[in-house]
Amino acid sequence: MKELLEGIKKNSNGASKHDAALEKESNLLIRDAIFVRHDGSLVKVKFQDVLWLKGDGNYTTLVARDFVISVRNILKDFEEALPQKEFMRIHKSYIVRLDEIISINPREVKVGEDLVPVGRSYYQNLIDGIKKLGSD
């Protein structure tokens, strides 16, 4: 994922063979979706289908409307790739889609049928993000 993001950010002038490969991989991140590796193939996951993500070391569990997959990427990679207006980190190990939140309290949010913990230091940012969502 880091390589994918670097490929997007890099200028193509004077690109080496490795840089060209990174540029080719950058096609995995498109306007409204991202392709993730799962069971040896690439699976397209639309941002609108993602409910929340949980980071656990080098792996991230992606919970979508119709499926749950575990991907070998750190949560920070997804945080950088997902649209910041739609997704927010609410805990050191969790990112949620703001418009899918059903209820909020200082300890957790309800997203669909799931309860996702909120870190103490992230709560005020979450409230501010919800306010921004309402004003857009």
PDB file of C-alpha atoms in Angstrom:
ATOM      1  CA  MET A   1       0.000   0.000   0.000  1.00  0.00           C
ATOM      2  CA  LYS A   2       2.861   2.421   0.795  1.00  0.00           C
ATOM      3  CA  GLU A   3       4.328   1.711  -2.609  1.00  0.00           C
ATOM      4  CA  LEU A   4       0.920   2.296  -4.145  1.00  0.00           C
ATOM      5  CA  LEU A   5       0.605   5.704  -2.500  1.00  0.00           C
ATOM      6  CA  GLU A   6       4.195   6.662  -3.343  1.00  0.00           C
ATOM      7  CA  GLY A   7       3.480   5.818  -6.976  1.00  0.00           C
ATOM      8  CA  ILE A   8       0.567   8.227  -6.968  1.00  0.00           C
ATOM      9  CA  LYS A   9       2.569  11.042  -5.377  1.00  0.00           C
ATOM     10  CA  LYS A  10       5.759  10.696  -7.457  1.00  0.00           C
ATOM     11  CA  ASN A  11       6.462  12.662 -10.570  1.00  0.00           C
ATOM     12  CA  SER A  12       7.011  10.469 -13.619  1.00  0.00           C
ATOM     13  CA  ASN A  13      10.014  12.510 -14.850  1.00  0.00           C
ATOM     14  CA  GLY A  14      13.168  10.382 -14.726  1.00  0.00           C
ATOM     15  CA  ALA A  15      11.385   7.361 -13.304  1.00  0.00           C
ATOM     16  CA  SER A  16      13.446   4.212 -12.910  1.00  0.00           C
ATOM     17  CA  LYS A  17      12.180   0.716 -13.696  1.00  0.00           C
ATOM     18  CA  HIS A  18      11.111   0.336 -10.035  1.00  0.00           C
ATOM     19  CA  ASP A  19       9.316   3.696 -10.138  1.00  0.00           C
ATOM     20  CA  ALA A  20       7.506   2.638 -13.306  1.00  0.00           C
ATOM     21  CA  ALA A  21       6.285  -0.493 -11.510  1.00  0.00           C
ATOM     22  CA  LEU A  22       5.017   1.690  -8.667  1.00  0.00           C
ATOM     23  CA  GLU A  23       3.189   3.920 -11.142  1.00  0.00           C
ATOM     24  CA  LYS A  24       1.560   0.834 -12.647  1.00  0.00           C
ATOM     25  CA  GLU A  25       0.450  -0.307  -9.172  1.00  0.00           C
ATOM     26  CA  SER A  26      -1.050   3.136  -8.479  1.00  0.00           C
ATOM     27  CA  ASN A  27      -3.911   2.164 -10.772  1.00  0.00           C
ATOM     28  CA  LEU A  28      -5.168   0.022  -7.855  1.00  0.00           C
ATOM     29  CA  LEU A  29      -6.445   3.191  -6.169  1.00  0.00           C
ATOM     30  CA  ILE A  30      -9.214   4.733  -8.237  1.00  0.00           C
ATOM     31  CA  ARG A  31     -11.608   7.628  -7.689  1.00  0.00           C
ATOM     32  CA  ASP A  32     -14.346   5.760  -5.800  1.00  0.00           C
ATOM     33  CA  ALA A  33     -12.740   2.430  -4.890  1.00  0.00           C
ATOM     34  CA  ILE A  34      -9.579   0.583  -4.010  1.00  0.00           C
ATOM     35  CA  PHE A  35      -8.378  -2.849  -5.064  1.00  0.00           C
ATOM     36  CA  VAL A  36      -7.056  -5.025  -2.235  1.00  0.00           C
ATOM     37  CA  ARG A  37      -5.322  -8.377  -2.391  1.00  0.00           C
ATOM     38  CA  HIS A  38      -7.384 -11.231  -0.992  1.00  0.00           C
ATOM     39  CA  ASP A  39      -6.782 -14.964  -1.497  1.00  0.00           C
ATOM     40  CA  GLY A  40      -4.337 -14.342  -4.330  1.00  0.00           C
ATOM     41  CA  SER A  41      -6.554 -12.028  -6.368  1.00  0.00           C
ATOM     42  CA  LEU A  42      -7.443  -8.356  -6.408  1.00  0.00           C
ATOM     43  CA  VAL A  43     -10.872  -7.475  -5.047  1.00  0.00           C
ATOM     44  CA  LYS A  44     -12.499  -4.121  -5.823  1.00  0.00           C
ATOM     45  CA  VAL A  45     -13.915  -2.477  -2.718  1.00  0.00           C
ATOM     46  CA  LYS A  46     -16.007   0.635  -3.281  1.00  0.00           C
ATOM     47  CA  PHE A  47     -15.546   3.294  -0.618  1.00  0.00           C
ATOM     48  CA  GLN A  48     -19.335   3.562  -0.229  1.00  0.00           C
ATOM     49  CA  ASP A  49     -19.488  -0.122   0.803  1.00  0.00           C
ATOM     50  CA  VAL A  50     -16.882   0.165   3.583  1.00  0.00           C
ATOM     51  CA  LEU A  51     -18.402   0.469   7.066  1.00  0.00           C
ATOM     52  CA  TRP A  52     -15.299   0.372   9.260  1.00  0.00           C
ATOM     53  CA  LEU A  53     -11.729  -0.937   9.488  1.00  0.00           C
ATOM     54  CA  LYS A  54      -9.737  -2.460  12.328  1.00  0.00           C
ATOM     55  CA  GLY A  55      -5.951  -2.454  12.408  1.00  0.00           C
ATOM     56  CA  ASP A  56      -4.049  -5.272  14.096  1.00  0.00           C
ATOM     57  CA  GLY A  57      -0.314  -4.987  13.555  1.00  0.00           C
ATOM     58  CA  ASN A  58       0.513  -5.551   9.889  1.00  0.00           C
ATOM     59  CA  TYR A  59      -3.059  -6.594   9.075  1.00  0.00           C
ATOM     60  CA  THR A  60      -6.277  -4.648   8.664  1.00  0.00           C
ATOM     61  CA  THR A  61      -9.758  -6.122   8.796  1.00  0.00           C
ATOM     62  CA  LEU A  62     -12.058  -4.338   6.369  1.00  0.00           C
ATOM     63  CA  VAL A  63     -15.765  -4.602   7.194  1.00  0.00           C
ATOM     64  CA  ALA A  64     -18.017  -3.833   4.232  1.00  0.00           C
ATOM     65  CA  ARG A  65     -21.766  -4.162   3.752  1.00  0.00           C
ATOM     66  CA  ASP A  66     -21.610  -7.660   2.258  1.00  0.00           C
ATOM     67  CA  PHE A  67     -18.258  -9.081   3.351  1.00  0.00           C
ATOM     68  CA  VAL A  68     -15.348  -8.942   5.773  1.00  0.00           C
ATOM     69  CA  ILE A  69     -11.774  -9.405   4.593  1.00  0.00           C
ATOM     70  CA  SER A  70      -8.378  -9.288   6.239  1.00  0.00           C
ATOM     71  CA  VAL A  71      -5.648  -7.553   4.267  1.00  0.00           C
ATOM     72  CA  ARG A  72      -1.904  -7.450   4.886  1.00  0.00           C
ATOM     73  CA  ASN A  73      -1.633  -3.662   5.098  1.00  0.00           C
ATOM     74  CA  ILE A  74      -1.355  -1.419   8.118  1.00  0.00           C
ATOM     75  CA  LEU A  75      -4.288   0.780   9.080  1.00  0.00           C
ATOM     76  CA  LYS A  76      -2.303   3.959   8.370  1.00  0.00           C
ATOM     77  CA  ASP A  77      -2.086   2.962   4.678  1.00  0.00           C
ATOM     78  CA  PHE A  78      -5.874   2.871   4.495  1.00  0.00           C
ATOM     79  CA  GLU A  79      -6.167   6.112   6.458  1.00  0.00           C
ATOM     80  CA  GLU A  80      -4.053   7.824   3.778  1.00  0.00           C
ATOM     81  CA  ALA A  81      -5.931   6.203   0.870  1.00  0.00           C
ATOM     82  CA  LEU A  82      -9.547   6.654   2.025  1.00  0.00           C
ATOM     83  CA  PRO A  83     -11.356   9.977   1.428  1.00  0.00           C
ATOM     84  CA  GLN A  84     -10.853  12.110   4.551  1.00  0.00           C
ATOM     85  CA  LYS A  85     -14.278  13.733   4.267  1.00  0.00           C
ATOM     86  CA  GLU A  86     -15.969  10.331   4.534  1.00  0.00           C
ATOM     87  CA  PHE A  87     -13.726   8.344   6.910  1.00  0.00           C
ATOM     88  CA  MET A  88     -12.208   9.156  10.278  1.00  0.00           C
ATOM     89  CA  ARG A  89      -9.881   7.439  12.711  1.00  0.00           C
ATOM     90  CA  ILE A  90     -11.733   7.175  16.019  1.00  0.00           C
ATOM     91  CA  HIS A  91      -9.287   4.929  17.881  1.00  0.00           C
ATOM     92  CA  LYS A  92      -5.659   3.935  17.429  1.00  0.00           C
ATOM     93  CA  SER A  93      -6.948   0.731  15.812  1.00  0.00           C
ATOM     94  CA  TYR A  94     -10.210   1.801  14.132  1.00  0.00           C
ATOM     95  CA  ILE A  95     -11.438   3.917  11.218  1.00  0.00           C
ATOM     96  CA  VAL A  96     -15.162   4.377  10.503  1.00  0.00           C
ATOM     97  CA  ARG A  97     -17.264   5.777   7.686  1.00  0.00           C
ATOM     98  CA  LEU A  98     -18.891   8.860   9.221  1.00  0.00           C
ATOM     99  CA  ASP A  99     -22.241   8.684   7.444  1.00  0.00           C
ATOM    100  CA  GLU A 100     -22.750   5.068   8.570  1.00  0.00           C
ATOM    101  CA  ILE A 101     -22.648   5.935  12.285  1.00  0.00           C
ATOM    102  CA  ILE A 102     -26.019   5.282  13.937  1.00  0.00           C
ATOM    103  CA  SER A 103     -25.236   6.377  17.509  1.00  0.00           C
ATOM    104  CA  ILE A 104     -22.317   7.873  19.436  1.00  0.00           C
ATOM    105  CA  ASN A 105     -21.274   7.858  23.054  1.00  0.00           C
ATOM    106  CA  PRO A 106     -17.857   8.723  24.535  1.00  0.00           C
ATOM    107  CA  ARG A 107     -16.777   5.061  24.557  1.00  0.00           C
ATOM    108  CA  GLU A 108     -18.154   3.630  21.304  1.00  0.00           C
ATOM    109  CA  VAL A 109     -20.096   4.226  18.114  1.00  0.00           C
ATOM    110  CA  LYS A 110     -22.676   1.981  16.537  1.00  0.00           C
ATOM    111  CA  VAL A 111     -22.048   1.283  12.861  1.00  0.00           C
ATOM    112  CA  GLY A 112     -24.678  -1.022  11.411  1.00  0.00           C
ATOM    113  CA  GLU A 113     -24.998  -3.818  13.955  1.00  0.00           C
ATOM    114  CA  ASP A 114     -21.433  -3.404  15.268  1.00  0.00           C
ATOM    115  CA  LEU A 115     -20.120  -1.437  18.234  1.00  0.00           C
ATOM    116  CA  VAL A 116     -16.750   0.162  17.486  1.00  0.00           C
ATOM    117  CA  PRO A 117     -14.668   1.618  20.348  1.00  0.00           C
ATOM    118  CA  VAL A 118     -13.783   5.325  20.462  1.00  0.00           C
ATOM    119  CA  GLY A 119     -10.447   6.370  21.935  1.00  0.00           C
ATOM    120  CA  ARG A 120     -10.590   9.142  24.539  1.00  0.00           C
ATOM    121  CA  SER A 121      -8.244  11.361  22.539  1.00  0.00           C
ATOM    122  CA  TYR A 122     -10.304  10.866  19.349  1.00  0.00           C
ATOM    123  CA  TYR A 123     -13.780  11.644  20.705  1.00  0.00           C
ATOM    124  CA  GLN A 124     -13.733  15.432  20.193  1.00  0.00           C
ATOM    125  CA  ASN A 125     -12.379  15.017  16.634  1.00  0.00           C
ATOM    126  CA  LEU A 126     -15.234  12.595  15.968  1.00  0.00           C
ATOM    127  CA  ILE A 127     -17.810  15.130  17.167  1.00  0.00           C
ATOM    128  CA  ASP A 128     -16.171  17.843  15.033  1.00  0.00           C
ATOM    129  CA  GLY A 129     -16.185  15.513  12.014  1.00  0.00           C
ATOM    130  CA  ILE A 130     -19.886  14.783  12.461  1.00  0.00           C
ATOM    131  CA  LYS A 131     -20.601  18.536  12.666  1.00  0.00           C
ATOM    132  CA  LYS A 132     -18.648  19.121   9.437  1.00  0.00           C
ATOM    133  CA  LEU A 133     -20.549  16.291   7.767  1.00  0.00           C
ATOM    134  CA  GLY A 134     -23.819  18.001   8.683  1.00  0.00           C
ATOM    135  CA  SER A 135     -22.699  21.396   7.382  1.00  0.00           C
ATOM    136  CA  ASP A 136     -21.581  20.150   3.928  1.00  0.00           C
TER     137      ASP A 136
END
